[in-house]
Amino acid sequence: MRVVGGLGNAGCNIAKAFSKFPQYTTYGIDTNKEADITIKPRRTHEEYDHHFPNLKRKLKFINEEVLVITCGPGTISGGILRLLSQLENNTIRVIYVQPDLTLLSETQKMQEKVVRNVLQEYARSGILEGIYLIDNTAIERSIGDVSIAAYYEILNQAIVNTFHMINVFENSDPVIGNFITPTEISRIATVGVVNLDNAEEEENWFYDLTSVRDVVYYYGIGREDLKNDGTLFRKINDFVKSKIDDNVNISYGVFETGYEQKYCYCIKYSSMVQSYGELLDDQDIS
Ligand SMILES: Nc1nc2c(ncn2[C@@H]2O[C@H](COP(=O)(O)OP(=O)(O)OP(=O)(O)O)[C@@H](O)[C@H]2O)c(=O)[nH]1
Ligand SMILES: [Mg+2]
């Protein structure tokens, strides 16, 4: 994931938060002047879809790993498919931010549902390499109390730190691990963090994903602990084994980090469109 593009306010804020890491080139696309790429405001979702500007001159890269971030209820998210089509010669993954649905207007609810479903279908059909669903309310629960002033900033930091560390681990060799190659590609995913501080490990997922097929745990452990902590391997093994279930493949990897603190990030995959409490449509029955 070398290029990160955000569409709309939430997308731009999260893309910008990625820029603290030197590995990413980020682009925020929005209607305000402060955005990296400013586009003309439109009144409706449909107008953004029909009149989305050609940004190919600004987004000139090809064959890159691109991560696109957007939040469904926003009117500007109506342009997401046009934006994706302009990035077609890249490997594209999307982070879809689902906000608190109870606080949305009817129009926003409809827009949110359309964008969430279409993006998941794009992932299922392979146009997208994958989609990561994240739910603001779930992230908030995983963090605990969040002050109002710094609310989105704290959420966004949790999001980018988690994706960045998983990205780093996915591109490193584990010290030890059992990565299982999934039998079928599941392109709908979410991420989470395991709290290792408590006696009982606590998993905090950023989305309540259903029909899960594969779960991967990435442990980041400091060099000293890797050398000296004799109980660690058993603890990790016990935890991973406790997750085994007939329907789910469980993999893990232990990676060396330069930090003293231990980390565990996780990712889980499903091949089913997540309908979030809506009645099943045809697309959900496969
Ligand atoms: N995680 C996260 N969510 C945000 C952030 N900012 C806004 N949101 C959520 O995103 C939803 C969509 O709001 P915006 O991102 O402001 O909308 P937009 O994409 O700019 O779309 P417009 O309606 O065209 O302005 C809101 O319901 C907020 O809950 C952010 O920085 N981080
Ligand atoms: Mg906006």
mmCIF file of C-alpha atoms and ligand atoms in Angstrom:
data_model
loop_
_atom_site.group_PDB
_atom_site.id
_atom_site.type_symbol
_atom_site.label_atom_id
_atom_site.label_comp_id
_atom_site.label_asym_id
_atom_site.label_seq_id
_atom_site.Cartn_x
_atom_site.Cartn_y
_atom_site.Cartn_z
ATOM 1 C CA MET A 1 0.000 0.000 0.000
ATOM 2 C CA ARG A 2 2.192 2.802 -1.185
ATOM 3 C CA VAL A 3 -0.387 5.320 -2.380
ATOM 4 C CA VAL A 4 -3.244 6.370 -0.110
ATOM 5 C CA GLY A 5 -6.157 8.378 -1.492
ATOM 6 C CA GLY A 6 -9.023 9.771 0.560
ATOM 7 C CA LEU A 7 -12.353 10.938 -0.861
ATOM 8 C CA GLY A 8 -14.411 13.341 1.276
ATOM 9 C CA ASN A 9 -13.723 14.686 4.725
ATOM 10 C CA ALA A 10 -13.263 11.382 6.586
ATOM 11 C CA GLY A 11 -11.245 9.954 3.680
ATOM 12 C CA CYS A 12 -8.960 13.000 3.545
ATOM 13 C CA ASN A 13 -8.423 13.053 7.322
ATOM 14 C CA ILE A 14 -7.451 9.385 7.394
ATOM 15 C CA ALA A 15 -5.250 9.684 4.281
ATOM 16 C CA LYS A 16 -3.496 12.632 5.914
ATOM 17 C CA ALA A 17 -2.943 10.607 9.098
ATOM 18 C CA PHE A 18 -1.089 8.018 6.980
ATOM 19 C CA SER A 19 1.379 10.679 5.881
ATOM 20 C CA LYS A 20 3.176 10.524 9.258
ATOM 21 C CA PHE A 21 4.745 7.301 7.957
ATOM 22 C CA PRO A 22 7.355 7.837 5.241
ATOM 23 C CA GLN A 23 6.161 4.786 3.256
ATOM 24 C CA TYR A 24 3.034 6.440 1.861
ATOM 25 C CA THR A 25 2.239 9.105 -0.705
ATOM 26 C CA THR A 26 -1.155 10.533 0.167
ATOM 27 C CA TYR A 27 -3.818 12.420 -1.776
ATOM 28 C CA GLY A 28 -6.907 13.980 -0.257
ATOM 29 C CA ILE A 29 -9.751 14.696 -2.664
ATOM 30 C CA ASP A 30 -12.498 17.024 -1.483
ATOM 31 C CA THR A 31 -14.393 20.177 -2.331
ATOM 32 C CA ASN A 32 -12.536 22.519 0.031
ATOM 33 C CA LYS A 33 -9.425 24.475 -0.931
ATOM 34 C CA GLU A 34 -7.232 22.749 1.676
ATOM 35 C CA ALA A 35 -7.606 19.391 -0.058
ATOM 36 C CA ASP A 36 -4.645 18.142 -2.135
ATOM 37 C CA ILE A 37 -7.048 17.841 -5.051
ATOM 38 C CA THR A 38 -10.023 20.183 -4.950
ATOM 39 C CA ILE A 39 -13.052 19.231 -6.996
ATOM 40 C CA LYS A 40 -16.247 21.129 -7.722
ATOM 41 C CA PRO A 41 -19.014 20.639 -5.143
ATOM 42 C CA ARG A 42 -22.186 18.915 -6.360
ATOM 43 C CA ARG A 43 -25.596 18.715 -4.776
ATOM 44 C CA THR A 44 -26.293 14.998 -4.946
ATOM 45 C CA HIS A 45 -24.688 11.573 -4.967
ATOM 46 C CA GLU A 46 -25.821 11.103 -8.610
ATOM 47 C CA GLU A 47 -24.262 14.395 -9.696
ATOM 48 C CA TYR A 48 -20.902 13.371 -8.258
ATOM 49 C CA ASP A 49 -21.214 10.120 -10.166
ATOM 50 C CA HIS A 50 -22.176 11.759 -13.471
ATOM 51 C CA HIS A 51 -19.790 14.708 -13.343
ATOM 52 C CA PHE A 52 -16.770 13.395 -11.475
ATOM 53 C CA PRO A 53 -13.720 15.190 -12.903
ATOM 54 C CA ASN A 54 -10.915 13.449 -14.739
ATOM 55 C CA LEU A 55 -8.041 13.349 -12.246
ATOM 56 C CA LYS A 56 -5.672 11.228 -14.333
ATOM 57 C CA ARG A 57 -3.213 14.107 -14.677
ATOM 58 C CA LYS A 58 -2.951 14.358 -10.905
ATOM 59 C CA LEU A 59 -3.053 10.620 -10.203
ATOM 60 C CA LYS A 60 -0.481 9.652 -12.782
ATOM 61 C CA PHE A 61 0.934 6.502 -11.190
ATOM 62 C CA ILE A 62 0.355 2.947 -12.452
ATOM 63 C CA ASN A 63 1.133 -0.542 -11.102
ATOM 64 C CA GLU A 64 1.033 0.770 -7.543
ATOM 65 C CA GLU A 65 -0.586 -0.642 -4.444
ATOM 66 C CA VAL A 66 -3.324 1.903 -3.840
ATOM 67 C CA LEU A 67 -5.492 2.249 -0.772
ATOM 68 C CA VAL A 68 -8.646 4.359 -1.219
ATOM 69 C CA ILE A 69 -10.627 5.550 1.800
ATOM 70 C CA THR A 70 -14.156 6.847 1.873
ATOM 71 C CA CYS A 71 -17.154 7.102 4.167
ATOM 72 C CA GLY A 72 -20.514 6.165 2.647
ATOM 73 C CA PRO A 73 -23.091 8.699 3.834
ATOM 74 C CA GLY A 74 -21.193 11.670 2.422
ATOM 75 C CA THR A 75 -22.587 13.090 -0.812
ATOM 76 C CA ILE A 76 -19.122 13.154 -2.387
ATOM 77 C CA SER A 77 -18.864 9.352 -2.011
ATOM 78 C CA GLY A 78 -21.190 9.227 -5.050
ATOM 79 C CA GLY A 79 -17.986 9.760 -7.060
ATOM 80 C CA ILE A 80 -16.178 6.723 -5.667
ATOM 81 C CA LEU A 81 -16.727 4.424 -8.677
ATOM 82 C CA ARG A 82 -15.494 7.115 -11.090
ATOM 83 C CA LEU A 83 -12.425 7.598 -8.945
ATOM 84 C CA LEU A 84 -11.764 3.849 -8.823
ATOM 85 C CA SER A 85 -12.087 3.543 -12.593
ATOM 86 C CA GLN A 86 -9.393 6.213 -12.999
ATOM 87 C CA LEU A 87 -7.071 4.091 -10.854
ATOM 88 C CA GLU A 88 -7.705 0.923 -12.842
ATOM 89 C CA ASN A 89 -4.089 0.132 -13.695
ATOM 90 C CA ASN A 90 -3.192 -0.313 -10.052
ATOM 91 C CA THR A 91 -3.914 -2.870 -7.360
ATOM 92 C CA ILE A 92 -6.689 -1.218 -5.387
ATOM 93 C CA ARG A 93 -7.877 -1.857 -1.867
ATOM 94 C CA VAL A 94 -10.562 0.216 -0.174
ATOM 95 C CA ILE A 95 -11.100 1.135 3.444
ATOM 96 C CA TYR A 96 -14.804 1.739 3.865
ATOM 97 C CA VAL A 97 -15.635 3.770 6.970
ATOM 98 C CA GLN A 98 -19.111 3.095 8.314
ATOM 99 C CA PRO A 99 -20.254 5.855 10.678
ATOM 100 C CA ASP A 100 -22.850 5.655 13.424
ATOM 101 C CA LEU A 101 -25.874 4.750 11.276
ATOM 102 C CA THR A 102 -28.429 5.817 13.867
ATOM 103 C CA LEU A 103 -27.451 9.473 13.451
ATOM 104 C CA LEU A 104 -27.901 9.711 9.687
ATOM 105 C CA SER A 105 -30.656 11.362 7.646
ATOM 106 C CA GLU A 106 -32.706 9.179 5.278
ATOM 107 C CA THR A 107 -30.672 10.354 2.266
ATOM 108 C CA GLN A 108 -27.409 9.669 4.047
ATOM 109 C CA LYS A 109 -28.624 6.213 5.076
ATOM 110 C CA MET A 110 -29.456 5.399 1.491
ATOM 111 C CA GLN A 111 -26.143 6.707 0.195
ATOM 112 C CA GLU A 112 -24.275 4.756 2.857
ATOM 113 C CA LYS A 113 -26.020 1.513 1.949
ATOM 114 C CA VAL A 114 -25.427 1.964 -1.789
ATOM 115 C CA VAL A 115 -21.716 2.699 -1.400
ATOM 116 C CA ARG A 116 -21.136 -0.102 1.118
ATOM 117 C CA ASN A 117 -22.895 -2.690 -1.068
ATOM 118 C CA VAL A 118 -21.390 -1.614 -4.382
ATOM 119 C CA LEU A 119 -17.863 -1.570 -3.005
ATOM 120 C CA GLN A 120 -18.281 -5.047 -1.534
ATOM 121 C CA GLU A 121 -19.566 -6.328 -4.897
ATOM 122 C CA TYR A 122 -16.553 -4.747 -6.590
ATOM 123 C CA ALA A 123 -14.340 -6.631 -4.172
ATOM 124 C CA ARG A 124 -16.179 -9.927 -4.671
ATOM 125 C CA SER A 125 -15.857 -9.639 -8.430
ATOM 126 C CA GLY A 126 -12.121 -8.963 -8.159
ATOM 127 C CA ILE A 127 -12.155 -5.385 -9.481
ATOM 128 C CA LEU A 128 -10.851 -4.502 -6.034
ATOM 129 C CA GLU A 129 -8.132 -6.602 -4.470
ATOM 130 C CA GLY A 130 -10.047 -6.270 -1.235
ATOM 131 C CA ILE A 131 -12.222 -4.109 0.967
ATOM 132 C CA TYR A 132 -11.680 -3.429 4.651
ATOM 133 C CA LEU A 133 -14.830 -2.488 6.508
ATOM 134 C CA ILE A 134 -14.448 -0.412 9.625
ATOM 135 C CA ASP A 135 -17.157 0.948 11.878
ATOM 136 C CA ASN A 136 -16.538 4.152 13.820
ATOM 137 C CA THR A 137 -18.651 2.943 16.749
ATOM 138 C CA ALA A 138 -16.674 -0.318 17.004
ATOM 139 C CA ILE A 139 -13.337 1.521 16.916
ATOM 140 C CA GLU A 140 -14.587 3.892 19.578
ATOM 141 C CA ARG A 141 -15.500 0.930 21.816
ATOM 142 C CA SER A 142 -12.048 -0.571 21.316
ATOM 143 C CA ILE A 143 -10.371 2.644 22.446
ATOM 144 C CA GLY A 144 -12.536 3.358 25.493
ATOM 145 C CA ASP A 145 -13.412 6.930 26.451
ATOM 146 C CA VAL A 146 -12.638 9.401 23.695
ATOM 147 C CA SER A 147 -12.842 13.162 24.286
ATOM 148 C CA ILE A 148 -15.064 15.133 21.935
ATOM 149 C CA ALA A 149 -12.361 17.583 20.847
ATOM 150 C CA ALA A 150 -10.001 14.898 19.632
ATOM 151 C CA TYR A 151 -12.659 12.348 18.692
ATOM 152 C CA TYR A 152 -11.917 11.759 14.996
ATOM 153 C CA GLU A 153 -8.223 12.370 15.431
ATOM 154 C CA ILE A 154 -8.008 9.530 17.964
ATOM 155 C CA LEU A 155 -10.139 7.220 15.830
ATOM 156 C CA ASN A 156 -8.053 8.025 12.765
ATOM 157 C CA GLN A 157 -4.787 7.357 14.607
ATOM 158 C CA ALA A 158 -6.091 3.947 15.719
ATOM 159 C CA ILE A 159 -7.073 3.201 12.114
ATOM 160 C CA VAL A 160 -3.783 4.197 10.484
ATOM 161 C CA ASN A 161 -1.573 2.612 13.138
ATOM 162 C CA THR A 162 -3.398 -0.697 12.756
ATOM 163 C CA PHE A 163 -3.307 -0.717 8.952
ATOM 164 C CA HIS A 164 0.297 0.412 8.881
ATOM 165 C CA MET A 165 1.509 -2.298 11.263
ATOM 166 C CA ILE A 166 -0.412 -5.026 9.411
ATOM 167 C CA ASN A 167 1.063 -3.725 6.160
ATOM 168 C CA VAL A 168 4.576 -3.869 7.631
ATOM 169 C CA PHE A 169 4.069 -7.404 8.989
ATOM 170 C CA GLU A 170 2.539 -8.637 5.719
ATOM 171 C CA ASN A 171 5.732 -7.537 4.008
ATOM 172 C CA SER A 172 8.156 -9.066 6.551
ATOM 173 C CA ASP A 173 9.273 -12.590 7.393
ATOM 174 C CA PRO A 174 7.960 -13.919 10.694
ATOM 175 C CA VAL A 175 10.298 -15.353 13.311
ATOM 176 C CA ILE A 176 7.757 -18.121 13.698
ATOM 177 C CA GLY A 177 4.249 -18.732 12.395
ATOM 178 C CA ASN A 178 1.825 -20.948 10.500
ATOM 179 C CA PHE A 179 0.393 -18.923 7.641
ATOM 180 C CA ILE A 180 -2.365 -20.951 6.019
ATOM 181 C CA THR A 181 -3.109 -20.253 2.379
ATOM 182 C CA PRO A 182 -6.875 -19.830 2.179
ATOM 183 C CA THR A 183 -8.678 -22.337 -0.046
ATOM 184 C CA GLU A 184 -10.726 -19.568 -1.592
ATOM 185 C CA ILE A 185 -9.949 -15.895 -1.770
ATOM 186 C CA SER A 186 -12.055 -13.900 0.651
ATOM 187 C CA ARG A 187 -11.860 -10.256 -0.231
ATOM 188 C CA ILE A 188 -14.083 -8.667 2.410
ATOM 189 C CA ALA A 189 -12.131 -8.029 5.571
ATOM 190 C CA THR A 190 -11.747 -6.080 8.745
ATOM 191 C CA VAL A 191 -8.915 -5.475 11.165
ATOM 192 C CA GLY A 192 -8.546 -5.307 14.915
ATOM 193 C CA VAL A 193 -6.236 -5.162 17.885
ATOM 194 C CA VAL A 194 -5.713 -7.705 20.644
ATOM 195 C CA ASN A 195 -5.055 -6.204 24.048
ATOM 196 C CA LEU A 196 -2.173 -8.233 25.523
ATOM 197 C CA ASP A 197 -1.991 -6.298 28.799
ATOM 198 C CA ASN A 198 -4.812 -8.093 30.577
ATOM 199 C CA ALA A 199 -4.454 -11.637 31.863
ATOM 200 C CA GLU A 200 -7.211 -12.626 29.462
ATOM 201 C CA GLU A 201 -6.433 -11.408 25.917
ATOM 202 C CA GLU A 202 -9.192 -9.198 24.617
ATOM 203 C CA GLU A 203 -9.911 -8.853 20.898
ATOM 204 C CA ASN A 204 -11.200 -5.555 19.606
ATOM 205 C CA TRP A 205 -12.450 -5.777 16.044
ATOM 206 C CA PHE A 206 -13.142 -2.654 14.002
ATOM 207 C CA TYR A 207 -16.198 -4.233 12.356
ATOM 208 C CA ASP A 208 -18.608 -6.988 13.294
ATOM 209 C CA LEU A 209 -17.812 -9.194 10.276
ATOM 210 C CA THR A 210 -19.989 -12.278 9.741
ATOM 211 C CA SER A 211 -19.350 -15.599 7.902
ATOM 212 C CA VAL A 212 -15.659 -15.356 8.698
ATOM 213 C CA ARG A 213 -13.371 -17.856 6.924
ATOM 214 C CA ASP A 214 -9.863 -16.806 7.853
ATOM 215 C CA VAL A 215 -8.331 -14.980 10.784
ATOM 216 C CA VAL A 216 -4.692 -13.934 10.998
ATOM 217 C CA TYR A 217 -2.941 -12.686 14.152
ATOM 218 C CA TYR A 218 0.240 -10.646 13.745
ATOM 219 C CA TYR A 219 2.320 -10.431 16.900
ATOM 220 C CA GLY A 220 4.943 -7.703 17.122
ATOM 221 C CA ILE A 221 7.424 -8.580 19.867
ATOM 222 C CA GLY A 222 10.598 -6.757 20.917
ATOM 223 C CA ARG A 223 13.977 -8.473 20.536
ATOM 224 C CA GLU A 224 14.539 -8.783 24.307
ATOM 225 C CA ASP A 225 11.225 -10.543 24.875
ATOM 226 C CA LEU A 226 11.854 -12.844 21.936
ATOM 227 C CA LYS A 227 15.116 -13.896 23.572
ATOM 228 C CA ASN A 228 14.208 -13.927 27.250
ATOM 229 C CA ASP A 229 10.483 -14.439 27.778
ATOM 230 C CA GLY A 230 10.122 -18.210 28.119
ATOM 231 C CA THR A 231 6.340 -18.141 28.580
ATOM 232 C CA LEU A 232 5.529 -16.088 25.523
ATOM 233 C CA PHE A 233 5.483 -18.845 22.938
ATOM 234 C CA ARG A 234 3.141 -20.972 25.030
ATOM 235 C CA LYS A 235 0.839 -18.006 25.650
ATOM 236 C CA ILE A 236 0.623 -17.218 21.950
ATOM 237 C CA ASN A 237 0.078 -20.860 21.099
ATOM 238 C CA ASP A 238 -2.647 -21.258 23.719
ATOM 239 C CA PHE A 239 -4.410 -18.140 22.509
ATOM 240 C CA VAL A 240 -4.276 -19.128 18.837
ATOM 241 C CA LYS A 241 -5.406 -22.687 19.605
ATOM 242 C CA SER A 242 -8.334 -21.395 21.654
ATOM 243 C CA LYS A 243 -9.598 -19.696 18.477
ATOM 244 C CA ILE A 244 -9.658 -22.828 16.349
ATOM 245 C CA ASP A 245 -13.077 -23.727 15.051
ATOM 246 C CA ASP A 246 -14.228 -26.026 12.232
ATOM 247 C CA ASN A 247 -15.323 -23.213 9.961
ATOM 248 C CA VAL A 248 -12.399 -20.836 10.316
ATOM 249 C CA ASN A 249 -8.710 -21.040 9.392
ATOM 250 C CA ILE A 250 -6.531 -19.480 12.056
ATOM 251 C CA SER A 251 -3.026 -18.284 11.183
ATOM 252 C CA TYR A 252 -0.475 -16.338 13.117
ATOM 253 C CA GLY A 253 2.987 -14.910 12.769
ATOM 254 C CA VAL A 254 5.398 -13.549 15.341
ATOM 255 C CA PHE A 255 7.506 -10.631 14.107
ATOM 256 C CA GLU A 256 10.463 -8.898 15.677
ATOM 257 C CA THR A 257 10.025 -5.190 16.351
ATOM 258 C CA GLY A 258 12.242 -2.431 17.704
ATOM 259 C CA TYR A 259 9.660 -1.610 20.379
ATOM 260 C CA GLU A 260 9.640 -2.740 23.976
ATOM 261 C CA GLN A 261 5.886 -3.106 24.050
ATOM 262 C CA LYS A 262 4.189 -6.188 22.621
ATOM 263 C CA TYR A 263 1.518 -5.758 19.978
ATOM 264 C CA CYS A 264 -1.010 -7.998 18.363
ATOM 265 C CA TYR A 265 -2.970 -6.875 15.315
ATOM 266 C CA CYS A 266 -5.438 -9.072 13.551
ATOM 267 C CA ILE A 267 -7.340 -9.310 10.334
ATOM 268 C CA LYS A 268 -10.297 -11.439 9.370
ATOM 269 C CA TYR A 269 -11.780 -12.285 5.999
ATOM 270 C CA SER A 270 -15.174 -13.230 4.650
ATOM 271 C CA SER A 271 -16.432 -13.800 1.112
ATOM 272 C CA MET A 272 -19.979 -12.751 1.968
ATOM 273 C CA VAL A 273 -21.348 -9.248 1.453
ATOM 274 C CA GLN A 274 -21.944 -7.776 4.885
ATOM 275 C CA SER A 275 -25.463 -6.428 5.002
ATOM 276 C CA TYR A 276 -25.425 -5.071 8.522
ATOM 277 C CA GLY A 277 -28.828 -6.019 9.800
ATOM 278 C CA GLU A 278 -30.608 -5.397 6.503
ATOM 279 C CA LEU A 279 -32.871 -8.029 5.002
ATOM 280 C CA LEU A 280 -31.001 -10.426 2.771
ATOM 281 C CA ASP A 281 -30.987 -9.375 -0.876
ATOM 282 C CA ASP A 282 -30.273 -11.792 -3.715
ATOM 283 C CA GLN A 283 -26.614 -10.884 -3.623
ATOM 284 C CA ASP A 284 -26.253 -12.242 -0.123
ATOM 285 C CA ILE A 285 -27.386 -15.696 -1.068
ATOM 286 C CA SER A 286 -24.632 -17.624 -2.769
HETATM 287 N N1 LIG B 1 -13.328 7.839 11.174
HETATM 288 C C1 LIG B 1 -13.668 9.087 10.792
HETATM 289 N N2 LIG B 1 -14.942 9.360 10.479
HETATM 290 C C2 LIG B 1 -15.249 10.635 10.114
HETATM 291 C C3 LIG B 1 -14.277 11.656 10.068
HETATM 292 N N3 LIG B 1 -14.890 12.810 9.663
HETATM 293 C C4 LIG B 1 -16.175 12.508 9.455
HETATM 294 N N4 LIG B 1 -16.409 11.183 9.717
HETATM 295 C C5 LIG B 1 -17.691 10.470 9.537
HETATM 296 O O1 LIG B 1 -17.933 10.466 8.149
HETATM 297 C C6 LIG B 1 -19.305 10.660 7.869
HETATM 298 C C7 LIG B 1 -19.393 11.414 6.549
HETATM 299 O O2 LIG B 1 -19.024 12.749 6.751
HETATM 300 P P1 LIG B 1 -17.941 13.490 5.889
HETATM 301 O O3 LIG B 1 -16.724 12.663 5.755
HETATM 302 O O4 LIG B 1 -17.794 14.859 6.475
HETATM 303 O O5 LIG B 1 -18.662 13.594 4.480
HETATM 304 P P2 LIG B 1 -17.950 13.798 3.103
HETATM 305 O O6 LIG B 1 -17.344 12.506 2.700
HETATM 306 O O7 LIG B 1 -17.037 15.002 3.129
HETATM 307 O O8 LIG B 1 -19.211 14.054 2.144
HETATM 308 P P3 LIG B 1 -20.073 15.383 1.861
HETATM 309 O O9 LIG B 1 -21.456 15.043 2.345
HETATM 310 O O10 LIG B 1 -20.052 15.508 0.372
HETATM 311 O O11 LIG B 1 -19.454 16.535 2.555
HETATM 312 C C8 LIG B 1 -19.862 11.383 9.067
HETATM 313 O O12 LIG B 1 -21.085 10.770 9.367
HETATM 314 C C9 LIG B 1 -18.877 11.164 10.179
HETATM 315 O O13 LIG B 1 -19.421 10.242 11.111
HETATM 316 C C10 LIG B 1 -12.934 11.320 10.422
HETATM 317 O O14 LIG B 1 -12.003 12.142 10.403
HETATM 318 N N5 LIG B 1 -12.699 10.031 10.766
HETATM 319 MG MG MG B 2 -17.547 17.086 2.933
#
